[in-house]
Amino acid sequence: MNTKEYNIATKKGFSKGALEDVMNIEKFKQGDVSAYGFIYQKYYKVVLFQLTKLYNGDVEKAKDLTSEVMIKVMETITKYSVEKGSGNFGGWIKKVARNIFVDRTRSKKYKFAKNVDSINKTTNISGSEVNLIQVVEPNPNAEENLISKELNIDIKNRIQKIIDNLSDEEKEVLYLRIDCGLSFNEISKEMNKPLNRCLSKFHRIKIKLKKGI
């Protein structure tokens, strides 16, 4: 599919993967909706990884925003143009993700400041002022839940202690595999380390965790 965009990208020395992106984007612009599926599959984890770092490791927040980013990308992808200097698509989509993250963060701070008074409502119960968000129904299994909670906390503390003692390389492998859900091939590329080394590191981490728990 030698479109004008593709030819310009070729002259600029785009990699094979970047050229495939240009082809899929051109197909999508021409009405082939399935072409976006390839873009989505390729870049979902890339965006998730970037946003997870921006959220300081909070994967759940990153997942929520990643879905929003991918929808925004689909809506604005017609603006992507190699001819007009958009560069390779991988860089372009990361900029979109970062911009949305910045906008979301600013918006959250504004909303929090705006609504803080409505959150801090209190009511009078038996002569005492009680915050409304603290008023909950009594739990008939409170003792059992407390024991379960304490056990979970103990296990989590043990796991965290093991993780804290891992090497920086082991921590990165664990983070990319568990938090970001990357395959070992993707981890190898992201860390620029041999695949066998990444697999070996993860295997050692599992052994340490089993012994510690």
Coordinates of N, CA and C in Angstrom, one line a residue:
M1 N 0.9 -1.2 0.0 CA 0.0 0.0 0.0 C 0.9 1.2 0.0
N2 N 1.3 1.7 -1.2 CA 2.2 2.8 -1.3 C 1.5 4.1 -1.4
T3 N 1.0 4.6 -0.3 CA 0.3 5.9 -0.3 C 1.4 7.0 -0.1
K4 N 1.0 8.3 -0.3 CA 1.9 9.4 -0.1 C 2.5 9.4 1.3
E5 N 1.7 9.1 2.3 CA 2.2 9.1 3.7 C 3.3 8.0 3.8
Y6 N 3.0 6.8 3.3 CA 3.9 5.7 3.4 C 5.2 6.0 2.7
N7 N 5.2 6.6 1.5 CA 6.4 6.9 0.8 C 7.2 7.9 1.5
I8 N 6.6 8.9 2.1 CA 7.3 9.9 2.9 C 8.0 9.3 4.1
A9 N 7.2 8.4 4.8 CA 7.8 7.7 5.9 C 9.0 6.8 5.5
T10 N 8.9 6.2 4.4 CA 10.0 5.3 3.9 C 11.2 6.2 3.6
K11 N 11.0 7.3 3.0 CA 12.2 8.3 2.8 C 12.8 8.8 4.1
K12 N 12.0 8.9 5.1 CA 12.5 9.4 6.4 C 13.1 8.3 7.2
G13 N 13.1 7.1 6.7 CA 13.8 6.0 7.3 C 13.0 5.3 8.5
F14 N 11.7 5.3 8.4 CA 10.9 4.7 9.4 C 11.2 3.2 9.4
S15 N 11.2 2.6 10.6 CA 11.4 1.2 10.8 C 10.2 0.4 10.2
K16 N 10.4 -0.9 10.1 CA 9.3 -1.8 9.5 C 8.0 -1.7 10.3
G17 N 8.2 -1.7 11.6 CA 7.0 -1.6 12.5 C 6.3 -0.2 12.3
A18 N 7.1 0.8 12.2 CA 6.5 2.2 12.1 C 5.8 2.3 10.7
L19 N 6.4 1.7 9.7 CA 5.7 1.7 8.4 C 4.4 1.0 8.4
E20 N 4.3 -0.1 9.2 CA 3.1 -0.9 9.3 C 2.0 0.0 10.0
D21 N 2.5 0.8 11.0 CA 1.5 1.7 11.6 C 1.0 2.7 10.6
V22 N 1.8 3.3 9.8 CA 1.4 4.2 8.8 C 0.3 3.6 7.8
M23 N 0.6 2.3 7.4 CA -0.3 1.6 6.5 C -1.7 1.4 7.2
N24 N -1.7 1.0 8.5 CA -2.9 0.7 9.2 C -3.7 2.0 9.4
I25 N -3.0 3.1 9.7 CA -3.6 4.4 9.9 C -4.3 4.9 8.6
E26 N -3.6 4.7 7.5 CA -4.2 5.0 6.2 C -5.4 4.2 5.9
K27 N -5.3 2.9 6.2 CA -6.5 2.0 6.0 C -7.7 2.5 6.8
F28 N -7.4 2.9 8.1 CA -8.5 3.3 9.0 C -9.1 4.6 8.4
K29 N -8.2 5.5 8.0 CA -8.7 6.8 7.4 C -9.6 6.6 6.2
Q30 N -9.4 5.5 5.5 CA -10.1 5.2 4.3 C -11.4 4.3 4.6
G31 N -11.6 4.1 5.9 CA -12.9 3.4 6.3 C -12.7 2.0 6.7
D32 N -11.5 1.4 6.8 CA -11.3 0.1 7.3 C -11.2 0.1 8.8
V33 N -12.3 -0.1 9.5 CA -12.3 0.0 10.9 C -11.5 -1.0 11.6
S34 N -11.4 -2.2 11.0 CA -10.6 -3.3 11.6 C -9.1 -2.9 11.7
A35 N -8.6 -2.0 10.9 CA -7.2 -1.6 10.9 C -6.9 -1.0 12.3
Y36 N -7.9 -0.4 12.9 CA -7.6 0.2 14.2 C -7.4 -0.9 15.3
G37 N -7.9 -2.1 15.0 CA -7.8 -3.2 15.9 C -6.3 -3.5 16.1
F38 N -5.5 -3.5 15.0 CA -4.1 -3.8 15.0 C -3.4 -2.7 15.8
I39 N -3.8 -1.5 15.6 CA -3.1 -0.4 16.4 C -3.4 -0.5 17.9
Y40 N -4.7 -0.8 18.2 CA -5.1 -1.0 19.6 C -4.3 -2.1 20.3
Q41 N -4.2 -3.3 19.6 CA -3.5 -4.4 20.2 C -2.0 -4.1 20.4
K42 N -1.4 -3.4 19.5 CA 0.0 -3.1 19.5 C 0.3 -2.0 20.6
Y43 N -0.5 -1.0 20.8 CA -0.1 0.1 21.6 C -0.9 0.2 23.0
Y44 N -1.8 -0.7 23.2 CA -2.5 -0.7 24.5 C -1.5 -0.8 25.7
K45 N -0.7 -1.8 25.6 CA 0.3 -2.1 26.7 C 1.4 -1.0 26.7
V46 N 1.7 -0.4 25.6 CA 2.7 0.7 25.5 C 2.2 1.9 26.3
V47 N 0.9 2.2 26.0 CA 0.3 3.3 26.7 C 0.1 3.0 28.2
L48 N -0.3 1.8 28.5 CA -0.5 1.4 29.9 C 0.8 1.5 30.7
F49 N 1.9 1.1 30.1 CA 3.2 1.1 30.8 C 3.6 2.6 31.0
Q50 N 3.4 3.4 30.1 CA 3.7 4.8 30.2 C 2.9 5.5 31.3
L51 N 1.6 5.3 31.3 CA 0.7 5.9 32.3 C 0.9 5.3 33.7
T52 N 1.3 4.0 33.8 CA 1.6 3.4 35.1 C 2.8 4.1 35.7
K53 N 3.8 4.5 34.9 CA 4.9 5.2 35.4 C 4.5 6.6 35.9
L54 N 3.6 7.3 35.1 CA 3.2 8.6 35.4 C 2.4 8.6 36.7
Y55 N 1.6 7.5 36.9 CA 0.8 7.4 38.1 C 1.6 6.8 39.3
N56 N 2.9 6.7 39.1 CA 3.8 6.2 40.2 C 3.4 4.7 40.6
G57 N 3.1 3.9 39.6 CA 2.9 2.5 39.8 C 1.4 2.1 40.1
D58 N 0.5 3.1 40.1 CA -0.9 2.8 40.3 C -1.5 2.2 39.0
V59 N -1.6 0.9 38.9 CA -2.0 0.2 37.7 C -3.5 0.4 37.4
E60 N -4.3 0.4 38.4 CA -5.8 0.6 38.2 C -6.1 1.9 37.6
K61 N -5.5 3.0 38.1 CA -5.7 4.3 37.6 C -5.2 4.4 36.1
A62 N -4.1 3.7 35.9 CA -3.5 3.7 34.6 C -4.4 3.0 33.6
K63 N -5.0 1.9 34.0 CA -5.9 1.1 33.1 C -7.1 2.0 32.7
D64 N -7.7 2.7 33.7 CA -8.8 3.5 33.4 C -8.5 4.6 32.4
L65 N -7.4 5.2 32.6 CA -7.0 6.3 31.6 C -6.5 5.7 30.3
T66 N -5.9 4.5 30.3 CA -5.5 3.9 29.0 C -6.7 3.7 28.1
S67 N -7.8 3.2 28.7 CA -9.0 3.1 27.9 C -9.5 4.4 27.2
E68 N -9.4 5.4 28.0 CA -9.8 6.8 27.6 C -8.9 7.2 26.5
V69 N -7.6 7.0 26.7 CA -6.6 7.4 25.7 C -6.8 6.7 24.3
M70 N -7.1 5.4 24.4 CA -7.3 4.6 23.1 C -8.5 5.1 22.4
I71 N -9.5 5.5 23.1 CA -10.7 6.0 22.5 C -10.4 7.4 21.8
K72 N -9.7 8.2 22.6 CA -9.3 9.5 22.1 C -8.4 9.4 20.8
V73 N -7.5 8.4 20.8 CA -6.7 8.2 19.7 C -7.5 7.9 18.4
M74 N -8.5 7.0 18.6 CA -9.4 6.6 17.5 C -10.1 7.8 16.9
E75 N -10.5 8.7 17.8 CA -11.2 9.9 17.4 C -10.4 11.0 16.7
T76 N -9.1 11.0 17.1 CA -8.2 12.1 16.6 C -7.1 11.6 15.6
I77 N -7.2 10.3 15.3 CA -6.1 9.7 14.5 C -6.0 10.3 13.1
T78 N -7.0 11.0 12.6 CA -7.0 11.6 11.3 C -6.0 12.8 11.3
K79 N -5.7 13.3 12.5 CA -4.7 14.4 12.6 C -3.3 14.0 12.5
Y80 N -3.1 12.6 12.6 CA -1.7 12.1 12.5 C -1.3 12.2 11.0
S81 N -0.1 12.8 10.8 CA 0.3 13.0 9.4 C 1.9 13.0 9.4
V82 N 2.5 12.1 8.7 CA 3.9 12.1 8.6 C 4.4 13.3 7.8
E83 N 3.6 13.6 6.8 CA 3.9 14.8 5.9 C 4.0 16.1 6.7
K84 N 3.1 16.2 7.7 CA 3.0 17.4 8.5 C 3.9 17.4 9.7
G85 N 4.7 16.3 9.8 CA 5.7 16.3 10.9 C 5.3 15.6 12.2
S86 N 4.3 14.7 12.1 CA 3.9 14.0 13.3 C 4.9 13.0 13.8
G87 N 5.9 12.6 13.0 CA 6.9 11.7 13.4 C 6.3 10.2 13.4
N88 N 7.1 9.3 14.0 CA 6.5 7.9 14.0 C 5.4 7.9 15.0
F89 N 4.5 6.9 14.7 CA 3.2 6.9 15.5 C 3.4 6.5 17.0
G90 N 4.5 5.7 17.2 CA 4.7 5.3 18.6 C 5.0 6.6 19.5
G91 N 5.7 7.5 19.0 CA 6.0 8.8 19.7 C 4.8 9.6 19.8
W92 N 4.0 9.6 18.7 CA 2.8 10.5 18.6 C 1.7 10.0 19.7
I93 N 1.5 8.7 19.8 CA 0.5 8.2 20.7 C 0.9 8.4 22.2
K94 N 2.2 8.4 22.4 CA 2.7 8.6 23.8 C 2.5 10.1 24.2
K95 N 2.6 11.0 23.2 CA 2.4 12.4 23.5 C 0.9 12.6 23.8
V96 N 0.0 11.9 23.0 CA -1.4 12.0 23.3 C -1.7 11.5 24.7
A97 N -1.1 10.4 25.1 CA -1.4 9.8 26.4 C -0.9 10.8 27.5
R98 N 0.3 11.4 27.3 CA 0.8 12.3 28.3 C -0.1 13.5 28.5
N99 N -0.5 14.1 27.4 CA -1.4 15.3 27.4 C -2.7 15.0 28.1
I100 N -3.3 13.8 27.9 CA -4.5 13.5 28.5 C -4.3 13.3 30.0
F101 N -3.1 12.7 30.4 CA -2.8 12.5 31.8 C -2.7 13.9 32.5
V102 N -2.0 14.8 31.9 CA -1.8 16.1 32.4 C -3.2 16.8 32.6
D103 N -4.0 16.7 31.6 CA -5.4 17.3 31.6 C -6.2 16.7 32.8
R104 N -6.1 15.4 32.9 CA -6.9 14.6 33.9 C -6.4 15.0 35.3
T105 N -5.1 15.1 35.5 CA -4.6 15.5 36.8 C -5.0 16.9 37.2
R106 N -5.0 17.8 36.3 CA -5.4 19.2 36.6 C -6.9 19.2 36.9
S107 N -7.6 18.5 36.1 CA -9.1 18.4 36.4 C -9.4 17.8 37.7
K108 N -8.7 16.8 38.1 CA -9.0 16.1 39.4 C -8.7 17.1 40.5
K109 N -7.6 17.8 40.4 CA -7.2 18.8 41.5 C -8.3 19.9 41.6
Y110 N -8.8 20.3 40.5 CA -9.8 21.3 40.5 C -11.1 20.8 41.1
K111 N -11.5 19.6 40.7 CA -12.8 19.0 41.2 C -12.7 18.8 42.8
F112 N -11.5 18.3 43.2 CA -11.3 18.1 44.6 C -11.5 19.3 45.4
A113 N -10.8 20.4 45.0 CA -10.9 21.7 45.7 C -12.3 22.2 45.7
K114 N -13.1 22.0 44.6 CA -14.4 22.5 44.4 C -15.4 21.7 45.3
N115 N -15.2 20.4 45.5 CA -16.2 19.6 46.2 C -15.8 19.2 47.6
V116 N -14.7 19.7 48.1 CA -14.2 19.3 49.4 C -15.2 19.5 50.5
D117 N -16.0 20.7 50.4 CA -17.0 21.0 51.4 C -18.1 20.0 51.4
S118 N -18.5 19.5 50.2 CA -19.6 18.6 50.1 C -19.3 17.2 50.7
I119 N -18.0 16.9 50.6 CA -17.5 15.6 51.1 C -17.5 15.6 52.7
N120 N -17.2 16.7 53.2 CA -17.0 16.8 54.7 C -18.2 17.2 55.4
K121 N -19.4 16.6 55.1 CA -20.6 16.8 55.8 C -20.7 15.9 57.1
T122 N -21.2 16.5 58.1 CA -21.3 15.8 59.4 C -22.8 15.8 59.9
T123 N -23.1 14.8 60.7 CA -24.4 14.7 61.4 C -24.2 14.5 62.8
N124 N -25.2 14.7 63.6 CA -25.2 14.5 65.1 C -25.8 13.2 65.5
I125 N -25.0 12.3 66.1 CA -25.5 11.0 66.5 C -25.2 10.9 68.0
S126 N -26.3 10.9 68.8 CA -26.1 10.7 70.3 C -25.2 11.8 70.8
G127 N -25.4 13.0 70.3 CA -24.6 14.1 70.9 C -23.2 14.3 70.3
S128 N -22.8 13.4 69.4 CA -21.5 13.4 68.8 C -21.6 13.8 67.3
E129 N -20.6 14.6 66.9 CA -20.6 14.9 65.4 C -19.8 13.8 64.7
V130 N -20.5 13.2 63.7 CA -19.9 12.1 63.0 C -19.9 12.4 61.5
N131 N -18.8 12.2 60.8 CA -18.7 12.4 59.4 C -19.6 11.4 58.7
L132 N -20.4 11.8 57.7 CA -21.3 10.9 57.1 C -20.7 9.7 56.4
I133 N -19.5 9.9 55.8 CA -18.8 8.8 55.1 C -18.4 7.7 56.1
Q134 N -18.4 8.0 57.4 CA -18.0 7.0 58.4 C -19.2 6.2 58.9
V135 N -20.4 6.6 58.6 CA -21.6 5.9 59.1 C -21.8 4.7 58.2
V136 N -21.6 3.5 58.8 CA -21.8 2.2 58.0 C -22.6 1.3 58.8
E137 N -23.2 0.3 58.1 CA -24.0 -0.7 58.8 C -23.1 -1.7 59.6
P138 N -23.5 -2.1 60.8 CA -22.8 -3.1 61.6 C -22.6 -4.4 60.8
N139 N -21.4 -5.0 60.9 CA -21.1 -6.2 60.2 C -21.2 -7.4 61.2
P140 N -22.1 -8.3 60.8 CA -22.4 -9.5 61.7 C -21.2 -10.4 61.8
N141 N -20.3 -10.4 60.8 CA -19.1 -11.2 60.9 C -17.8 -10.4 61.1
A142 N -17.9 -9.4 61.9 CA -16.8 -8.5 62.0 C -15.5 -9.2 62.6
E143 N -15.7 -10.1 63.5 CA -14.6 -10.8 64.1 C -13.9 -11.7 63.1
E144 N -14.6 -12.4 62.2 CA -14.1 -13.2 61.2 C -13.3 -12.4 60.2
N145 N -14.0 -11.3 59.8 CA -13.4 -10.4 58.8 C -12.1 -9.8 59.3
L146 N -12.0 -9.5 60.6 CA -10.8 -8.9 61.2 C -9.7 -9.9 61.2
I147 N -10.0 -11.2 61.5 CA -8.9 -12.2 61.5 C -8.4 -12.4 60.0
S148 N -9.3 -12.4 59.1 CA -9.0 -12.6 57.7 C -8.1 -11.4 57.2
K149 N -8.5 -10.2 57.6 CA -7.8 -9.0 57.3 C -6.4 -9.0 57.8
E150 N -6.2 -9.5 59.1 CA -4.9 -9.5 59.7 C -4.0 -10.5 59.0
L151 N -4.6 -11.6 58.6 CA -3.8 -12.6 57.9 C -3.3 -12.1 56.5
N152 N -4.2 -11.4 55.8 CA -3.9 -10.8 54.5 C -2.8 -9.8 54.7
I153 N -2.9 -9.0 55.7 CA -1.9 -7.9 56.0 C -0.5 -8.6 56.2
D154 N -0.5 -9.7 57.0 CA 0.7 -10.4 57.3 C 1.4 -10.9 56.1
I155 N 0.6 -11.5 55.2 CA 1.1 -12.1 53.9 C 1.6 -11.0 53.0
K156 N 0.9 -9.9 52.9 CA 1.3 -8.7 52.1 C 2.6 -8.1 52.6
N157 N 2.7 -8.1 53.9 CA 3.9 -7.5 54.5 C 5.2 -8.4 54.2
R158 N 4.9 -9.7 54.3 CA 6.0 -10.6 53.9 C 6.4 -10.5 52.5
I159 N 5.4 -10.4 51.6 CA 5.7 -10.3 50.2 C 6.4 -8.9 49.9
Q160 N 6.0 -7.9 50.5 CA 6.6 -6.6 50.3 C 8.0 -6.5 50.8
K161 N 8.3 -7.2 51.9 CA 9.7 -7.3 52.4 C 10.6 -8.0 51.4
I162 N 10.1 -9.1 50.8 CA 10.8 -9.8 49.8 C 11.1 -8.9 48.6
I163 N 10.1 -8.2 48.1 CA 10.2 -7.4 47.0 C 11.2 -6.2 47.2
D164 N 11.2 -5.7 48.5 CA 12.1 -4.6 48.8 C 13.5 -5.1 48.7
N165 N 13.8 -6.4 49.0 CA 15.2 -6.9 49.0 C 15.6 -7.4 47.6
L166 N 14.7 -7.3 46.6 CA 15.1 -7.7 45.2 C 16.1 -6.7 44.6
S167 N 16.9 -7.1 43.7 CA 17.7 -6.2 43.0 C 16.9 -5.3 42.1
D168 N 17.4 -4.2 41.6 CA 16.7 -3.3 40.8 C 16.2 -3.9 39.5
E169 N 17.0 -4.8 39.0 CA 16.7 -5.5 37.7 C 15.5 -6.5 38.0
E170 N 15.6 -7.2 39.1 CA 14.5 -8.1 39.5 C 13.2 -7.4 39.7
K171 N 13.3 -6.2 40.4 CA 12.1 -5.4 40.6 C 11.4 -4.9 39.3
E172 N 12.3 -4.6 38.3 CA 11.8 -4.1 37.0 C 11.1 -5.2 36.3
V173 N 11.7 -6.4 36.3 CA 11.1 -7.6 35.6 C 9.7 -7.9 36.3
L174 N 9.7 -7.9 37.6 CA 8.4 -8.2 38.3 C 7.4 -7.2 38.0
Y175 N 7.8 -5.9 38.0 CA 6.8 -4.8 37.7 C 6.3 -4.9 36.3
L176 N 7.1 -5.1 35.3 CA 6.7 -5.2 33.9 C 5.8 -6.4 33.7
R177 N 6.1 -7.5 34.4 CA 5.3 -8.8 34.2 C 4.0 -8.7 34.9
I178 N 4.0 -8.4 36.2 CA 2.8 -8.4 37.0 C 1.9 -7.2 36.8
D179 N 2.5 -6.0 37.0 CA 1.7 -4.8 37.0 C 1.3 -4.3 35.6
C180 N 2.2 -4.5 34.6 CA 2.0 -4.0 33.3 C 1.5 -5.2 32.4
G181 N 1.6 -6.4 32.8 CA 1.1 -7.6 32.0 C 1.9 -7.8 30.7
L182 N 3.1 -7.4 30.6 CA 3.9 -7.6 29.4 C 4.4 -9.0 29.2
S183 N 4.5 -9.5 28.0 CA 5.0 -10.8 27.8 C 6.5 -10.7 28.0
F184 N 7.2 -11.9 28.1 CA 8.6 -11.9 28.3 C 9.4 -11.3 27.1
N185 N 8.8 -11.5 25.9 CA 9.5 -10.9 24.7 C 9.4 -9.4 24.8
E186 N 8.3 -8.9 25.3 CA 8.1 -7.4 25.4 C 9.0 -6.9 26.5
I187 N 9.1 -7.7 27.6 CA 10.0 -7.3 28.7 C 11.5 -7.2 28.3
S188 N 11.8 -8.2 27.5 CA 13.2 -8.3 26.9 C 13.5 -7.0 26.1
K189 N 12.6 -6.6 25.3 CA 12.8 -5.4 24.4 C 12.8 -4.2 25.3
E190 N 11.8 -4.1 26.2 CA 11.7 -2.9 27.1 C 13.0 -2.7 27.9
M191 N 13.6 -3.8 28.4 CA 14.7 -3.7 29.3 C 16.0 -3.8 28.5
N192 N 15.9 -4.1 27.2 CA 17.1 -4.3 26.4 C 18.0 -5.4 27.0
K193 N 17.4 -6.5 27.4 CA 18.1 -7.6 28.0 C 17.7 -8.9 27.3
P194 N 18.6 -9.9 27.2 CA 18.3 -11.2 26.6 C 17.0 -11.8 27.2
L195 N 16.2 -12.5 26.3 CA 15.0 -13.1 26.8 C 15.3 -14.1 27.9
N196 N 16.3 -15.0 27.7 CA 16.6 -16.0 28.8 C 16.9 -15.4 30.1
R197 N 17.6 -14.2 30.1 CA 17.9 -13.5 31.3 C 16.7 -13.1 32.1
C198 N 15.7 -12.5 31.3 CA 14.4 -12.1 31.9 C 13.6 -13.2 32.5
L199 N 13.6 -14.4 31.7 CA 12.9 -15.6 32.2 C 13.6 -16.1 33.5
S200 N 14.9 -16.1 33.5 CA 15.6 -16.6 34.6 C 15.4 -15.7 35.9
K201 N 15.4 -14.4 35.7 CA 15.2 -13.5 36.8 C 13.8 -13.7 37.4
F202 N 12.8 -13.9 36.5 CA 11.4 -14.1 37.0 C 11.3 -15.4 37.8
H203 N 12.0 -16.4 37.3 CA 11.9 -17.7 37.9 C 12.6 -17.6 39.3
R204 N 13.6 -16.9 39.5 CA 14.3 -16.7 40.8 C 13.4 -15.9 41.7
I205 N 12.7 -14.9 41.2 CA 11.8 -14.2 42.0 C 10.7 -15.0 42.6
K206 N 10.1 -15.9 41.8 CA 9.1 -16.8 42.2 C 9.6 -17.7 43.3
I207 N 10.8 -18.2 43.2 CA 11.4 -19.1 44.2 C 11.5 -18.3 45.6
K208 N 12.0 -17.1 45.5 CA 12.2 -16.2 46.7 C 10.8 -16.0 47.4
L209 N 9.8 -15.7 46.5 CA 8.5 -15.5 47.1 C 7.9 -16.7 47.8
K210 N 8.1 -17.9 47.2 CA 7.6 -19.1 47.7 C 8.2 -19.4 49.1
K211 N 9.5 -19.2 49.1 CA 10.3 -19.5 50.4 C 9.9 -18.5 51.5
G212 N 9.6 -17.3 51.1 CA 9.3 -16.2 52.1 C 7.9 -16.3 52.6
I213 N 7.0 -16.9 51.8 CA 5.6 -17.0 52.3 C 5.4 -18.3 53.0

